[in-house]
mmCIF file of C-alpha atoms in Angstrom:
data_model
loop_
_atom_site.group_PDB
_atom_site.id
_atom_site.type_symbol
_atom_site.label_atom_id
_atom_site.label_comp_id
_atom_site.label_asym_id
_atom_site.label_seq_id
_atom_site.Cartn_x
_atom_site.Cartn_y
_atom_site.Cartn_z
ATOM 1 C CA MET A 1 -82.401 -1.451 59.933
ATOM 2 C CA ALA A 2 -85.391 -1.088 57.657
ATOM 3 C CA ASP A 3 -86.510 -4.693 58.355
ATOM 4 C CA ARG A 4 -87.322 -4.108 62.034
ATOM 5 C CA LYS A 5 -90.934 -4.517 63.030
ATOM 6 C CA THR A 6 -92.738 -1.318 63.950
ATOM 7 C CA SER A 7 -95.616 -2.925 65.899
ATOM 8 C CA PHE A 8 -95.937 -5.865 68.198
ATOM 9 C CA ASP A 9 -98.965 -7.921 69.290
ATOM 10 C CA TYR A 10 -99.600 -9.649 72.595
ATOM 11 C CA GLU A 11 -97.841 -12.856 71.563
ATOM 12 C CA ASP A 12 -94.750 -10.802 70.645
ATOM 13 C CA LEU A 13 -94.823 -9.184 74.054
ATOM 14 C CA LEU A 14 -95.055 -12.589 75.745
ATOM 15 C CA ALA A 15 -92.064 -13.742 73.696
ATOM 16 C CA CYS A 16 -90.137 -10.714 74.981
ATOM 17 C CA ALA A 17 -91.148 -11.609 78.540
ATOM 18 C CA ARG A 18 -89.732 -15.136 78.036
ATOM 19 C CA GLY A 19 -86.450 -13.636 76.715
ATOM 20 C CA ASP A 20 -87.099 -14.907 73.174
ATOM 21 C CA LEU A 21 -87.486 -11.581 71.337
ATOM 22 C CA PHE A 22 -84.127 -9.908 71.960
ATOM 23 C CA GLY A 23 -82.220 -13.030 73.042
ATOM 24 C CA PRO A 24 -80.941 -14.334 76.350
ATOM 25 C CA GLY A 25 -79.393 -11.694 78.674
ATOM 26 C CA ASN A 26 -81.075 -8.795 76.867
ATOM 27 C CA ALA A 27 -84.084 -6.538 77.515
ATOM 28 C CA GLN A 28 -87.200 -8.385 78.662
ATOM 29 C CA LEU A 29 -90.675 -7.329 79.547
ATOM 30 C CA PRO A 30 -92.354 -8.548 82.718
ATOM 31 C CA ALA A 31 -94.865 -11.358 82.375
ATOM 32 C CA PRO A 32 -98.550 -10.817 83.094
ATOM 33 C CA PRO A 33 -100.027 -9.584 85.302
ATOM 34 C CA MET A 34 -97.158 -7.031 85.518
ATOM 35 C CA LEU A 35 -97.083 -6.539 81.778
ATOM 36 C CA MET A 36 -99.028 -3.270 81.570
ATOM 37 C CA PHE A 37 -99.929 -3.105 77.875
ATOM 38 C CA ASP A 38 -101.472 -5.443 75.278
ATOM 39 C CA ARG A 39 -99.776 -4.232 72.132
ATOM 40 C CA ILE A 40 -97.142 -1.847 70.823
ATOM 41 C CA THR A 41 -98.845 0.079 68.032
ATOM 42 C CA ASP A 42 -95.860 2.002 66.715
ATOM 43 C CA ILE A 43 -92.136 2.338 67.341
ATOM 44 C CA SER A 44 -89.593 4.411 65.451
ATOM 45 C CA GLU A 45 -86.009 5.521 65.782
ATOM 46 C CA THR A 46 -87.004 9.008 64.518
ATOM 47 C CA GLY A 47 -89.865 11.295 65.224
ATOM 48 C CA GLY A 48 -91.609 11.916 68.526
ATOM 49 C CA GLU A 49 -91.577 15.138 70.512
ATOM 50 C CA PHE A 50 -87.753 15.486 70.383
ATOM 51 C CA ASP A 51 -87.228 13.766 66.961
ATOM 52 C CA LYS A 52 -85.063 11.105 68.657
ATOM 53 C CA GLY A 53 -87.576 8.241 68.420
ATOM 54 C CA TYR A 54 -90.700 7.102 70.142
ATOM 55 C CA ILE A 55 -92.857 4.150 71.192
ATOM 56 C CA ARG A 56 -96.654 3.896 71.478
ATOM 57 C CA ALA A 57 -98.684 1.160 73.157
ATOM 58 C CA GLU A 58 -102.225 0.340 74.244
ATOM 59 C CA PHE A 59 -103.802 -1.472 77.203
ATOM 60 C CA ASP A 60 -107.411 -2.671 77.126
ATOM 61 C CA ILE A 61 -109.046 -1.980 80.470
ATOM 62 C CA HIS A 62 -111.478 -4.581 81.843
ATOM 63 C CA PRO A 63 -113.332 -4.196 85.150
ATOM 64 C CA ASP A 64 -111.974 -7.564 86.301
ATOM 65 C CA LEU A 65 -108.246 -6.578 86.109
ATOM 66 C CA TRP A 66 -106.310 -7.834 89.118
ATOM 67 C CA PHE A 67 -105.559 -4.432 90.705
ATOM 68 C CA PHE A 68 -109.135 -3.071 90.858
ATOM 69 C CA PRO A 69 -110.459 -5.182 93.712
ATOM 70 C CA CYS A 70 -107.468 -4.311 95.971
ATOM 71 C CA HIS A 71 -106.793 -0.707 95.049
ATOM 72 C CA PHE A 72 -109.099 0.484 96.631
ATOM 73 C CA PRO A 73 -112.065 -1.685 97.880
ATOM 74 C CA GLY A 74 -115.147 0.342 97.061
ATOM 75 C CA ASN A 75 -113.197 2.884 94.999
ATOM 76 C CA PRO A 76 -111.269 0.892 92.361
ATOM 77 C CA ILE A 77 -108.502 2.634 90.448
ATOM 78 C CA MET A 78 -105.387 1.503 88.646
ATOM 79 C CA PRO A 79 -102.370 2.324 90.835
ATOM 80 C CA GLY A 80 -100.472 5.246 89.351
ATOM 81 C CA CYS A 81 -97.216 3.419 89.826
ATOM 82 C CA LEU A 82 -98.396 0.792 87.304
ATOM 83 C CA GLY A 83 -98.805 3.417 84.645
ATOM 84 C CA LEU A 84 -95.367 4.748 85.444
ATOM 85 C CA ASP A 85 -93.950 1.241 85.294
ATOM 86 C CA ALA A 86 -95.511 0.762 81.875
ATOM 87 C CA MET A 87 -93.556 3.777 80.659
ATOM 88 C CA TRP A 88 -90.336 2.254 82.039
ATOM 89 C CA GLN A 89 -91.216 -1.049 80.459
ATOM 90 C CA LEU A 90 -91.653 0.655 77.071
ATOM 91 C CA THR A 91 -88.410 2.560 77.480
ATOM 92 C CA GLY A 92 -86.502 -0.655 78.073
ATOM 93 C CA PHE A 93 -88.305 -2.365 75.184
ATOM 94 C CA TYR A 94 -87.225 0.459 72.877
ATOM 95 C CA LEU A 95 -83.571 0.000 73.822
ATOM 96 C CA GLY A 96 -83.808 -3.743 73.087
ATOM 97 C CA TRP A 97 -85.584 -3.042 69.805
ATOM 98 C CA LEU A 98 -82.619 -0.785 68.860
ATOM 99 C CA GLY A 99 -80.448 -3.863 69.194
ATOM 100 C CA GLU A 100 -78.705 -2.705 72.331
ATOM 101 C CA PRO A 101 -77.434 -5.538 74.541
ATOM 102 C CA GLY A 102 -77.953 -6.047 78.264
ATOM 103 C CA LYS A 103 -80.591 -6.564 80.905
ATOM 104 C CA GLY A 104 -82.857 -3.618 81.626
ATOM 105 C CA MET A 105 -83.462 -1.764 84.806
ATOM 106 C CA ALA A 106 -85.532 1.291 85.658
ATOM 107 C CA LEU A 107 -83.189 3.890 87.123
ATOM 108 C CA SER A 108 -85.187 7.018 87.884
ATOM 109 C CA THR A 109 -87.607 9.599 86.682
ATOM 110 C CA GLY A 110 -87.745 13.349 86.956
ATOM 111 C CA GLU A 111 -91.244 14.654 87.664
ATOM 112 C CA VAL A 112 -94.509 12.752 87.569
ATOM 113 C CA LYS A 113 -97.888 14.463 87.396
ATOM 114 C CA PHE A 114 -101.320 12.800 87.719
ATOM 115 C CA LYS A 115 -104.438 14.657 86.772
ATOM 116 C CA GLY A 116 -106.906 11.804 86.507
ATOM 117 C CA MET A 117 -107.445 8.159 87.308
ATOM 118 C CA VAL A 118 -107.868 4.904 85.379
ATOM 119 C CA THR A 119 -111.110 3.408 86.667
ATOM 120 C CA PRO A 120 -113.003 0.270 85.545
ATOM 121 C CA SER A 121 -115.173 2.468 83.299
ATOM 122 C CA VAL A 122 -112.139 3.330 81.121
ATOM 123 C CA LYS A 123 -112.024 1.270 77.936
ATOM 124 C CA LYS A 124 -108.489 1.864 76.691
ATOM 125 C CA VAL A 125 -105.229 3.295 77.958
ATOM 126 C CA GLU A 126 -102.639 4.647 75.474
ATOM 127 C CA TYR A 127 -98.997 5.213 76.380
ATOM 128 C CA GLY A 128 -96.442 7.299 74.617
ATOM 129 C CA VAL A 129 -92.717 7.563 75.280
ATOM 130 C CA ASP A 130 -90.694 10.193 73.400
ATOM 131 C CA PHE A 131 -86.920 9.806 73.550
ATOM 132 C CA LYS A 132 -84.619 12.677 74.366
ATOM 133 C CA ARG A 133 -81.401 10.695 74.254
ATOM 134 C CA VAL A 134 -79.849 7.261 74.053
ATOM 135 C CA MET A 135 -76.404 7.050 75.494
ATOM 136 C CA ARG A 136 -74.198 4.077 74.550
ATOM 137 C CA GLY A 137 -71.310 3.172 76.812
ATOM 138 C CA ARG A 138 -70.667 0.532 79.465
ATOM 139 C CA LEU A 139 -74.302 1.159 80.339
ATOM 140 C CA VAL A 140 -76.804 1.910 77.603
ATOM 141 C CA LEU A 141 -79.131 4.623 78.950
ATOM 142 C CA GLY A 142 -82.411 5.774 77.492
ATOM 143 C CA ILE A 143 -83.836 9.112 78.641
ATOM 144 C CA ALA A 144 -87.406 9.945 77.691
ATOM 145 C CA ASP A 145 -90.639 11.707 78.583
ATOM 146 C CA GLY A 146 -93.828 9.717 78.767
ATOM 147 C CA TRP A 147 -97.548 10.113 78.968
ATOM 148 C CA LEU A 148 -100.678 8.052 79.571
ATOM 149 C CA LYS A 149 -104.100 8.760 78.060
ATOM 150 C CA ALA A 150 -107.317 7.228 79.389
ATOM 151 C CA ASP A 151 -109.940 7.038 76.625
ATOM 152 C CA GLY A 152 -108.072 9.722 74.731
ATOM 153 C CA GLU A 153 -107.529 12.169 77.623
ATOM 154 C CA GLN A 154 -103.924 12.621 78.907
ATOM 155 C CA ILE A 155 -103.918 12.080 82.675
ATOM 156 C CA TYR A 156 -100.285 11.134 83.487
ATOM 157 C CA LYS A 157 -97.072 12.834 82.465
ATOM 158 C CA ALA A 158 -93.561 11.758 83.446
ATOM 159 C CA THR A 159 -90.382 13.524 82.561
ATOM 160 C CA ASP A 160 -86.835 12.181 82.327
ATOM 161 C CA LEU A 161 -87.664 8.527 82.524
ATOM 162 C CA LYS A 162 -84.315 6.701 82.732
ATOM 163 C CA VAL A 163 -83.795 3.063 81.898
ATOM 164 C CA GLY A 164 -80.432 1.385 81.598
ATOM 165 C CA LEU A 165 -79.284 -1.824 79.950
ATOM 166 C CA SER A 166 -76.373 -3.478 81.612
ATOM 167 C CA LYS A 167 -74.312 -6.475 80.588
ATOM 168 C CA GLN A 168 -73.796 -7.122 84.323
ATOM 169 C CA GLU A 169 -76.387 -8.568 86.631
ATOM 170 C CA ALA A 170 -79.305 -6.166 86.975
ATOM 171 C CA VAL A 171 -79.601 -4.583 90.396
ATOM 172 C CA GLY A 172 -82.654 -2.358 89.888
ATOM 173 C CA THR A 173 -86.200 -2.988 88.706
ATOM 174 C CA ALA A 174 -86.079 -5.163 85.606
ATOM 175 C CA VAL A 175 -87.780 -3.918 82.424
#
């Protein structure tokens, strides 16, 4: 499928959130404010750490983002779970981009490590998800490792991110 796009701007991501990008009943991204990136800068079915495909995205950090005032008052940081959710969101997007049918759901992750925080002084977050395997059966399952960089420094790492696409009604966290 050489004609597939390899990058997506914010309007494309909003179209995905509405269900317009991959079609009704297929992978969708959450709408803002739960959409945790502003653009997908690169996506490929080959390459990445395991040479099974990858996706890269960016999120512009602004001090007035919704989560800073409440997490934590006087010590604002982006909740780590939002960075992890972004990796699940990207994993589900990748499966939809491959043309796989079904609604997405985050299923699990292996190990998550945090060694830094996203604060209002950070300008840009970068995400990377490197695929280990895509299984195609009754459930399409993507298995990948992901990372988050804050202003170029890797501060999150997640292994064995698992997202499934099901043709049945989703029962987990939608992606």
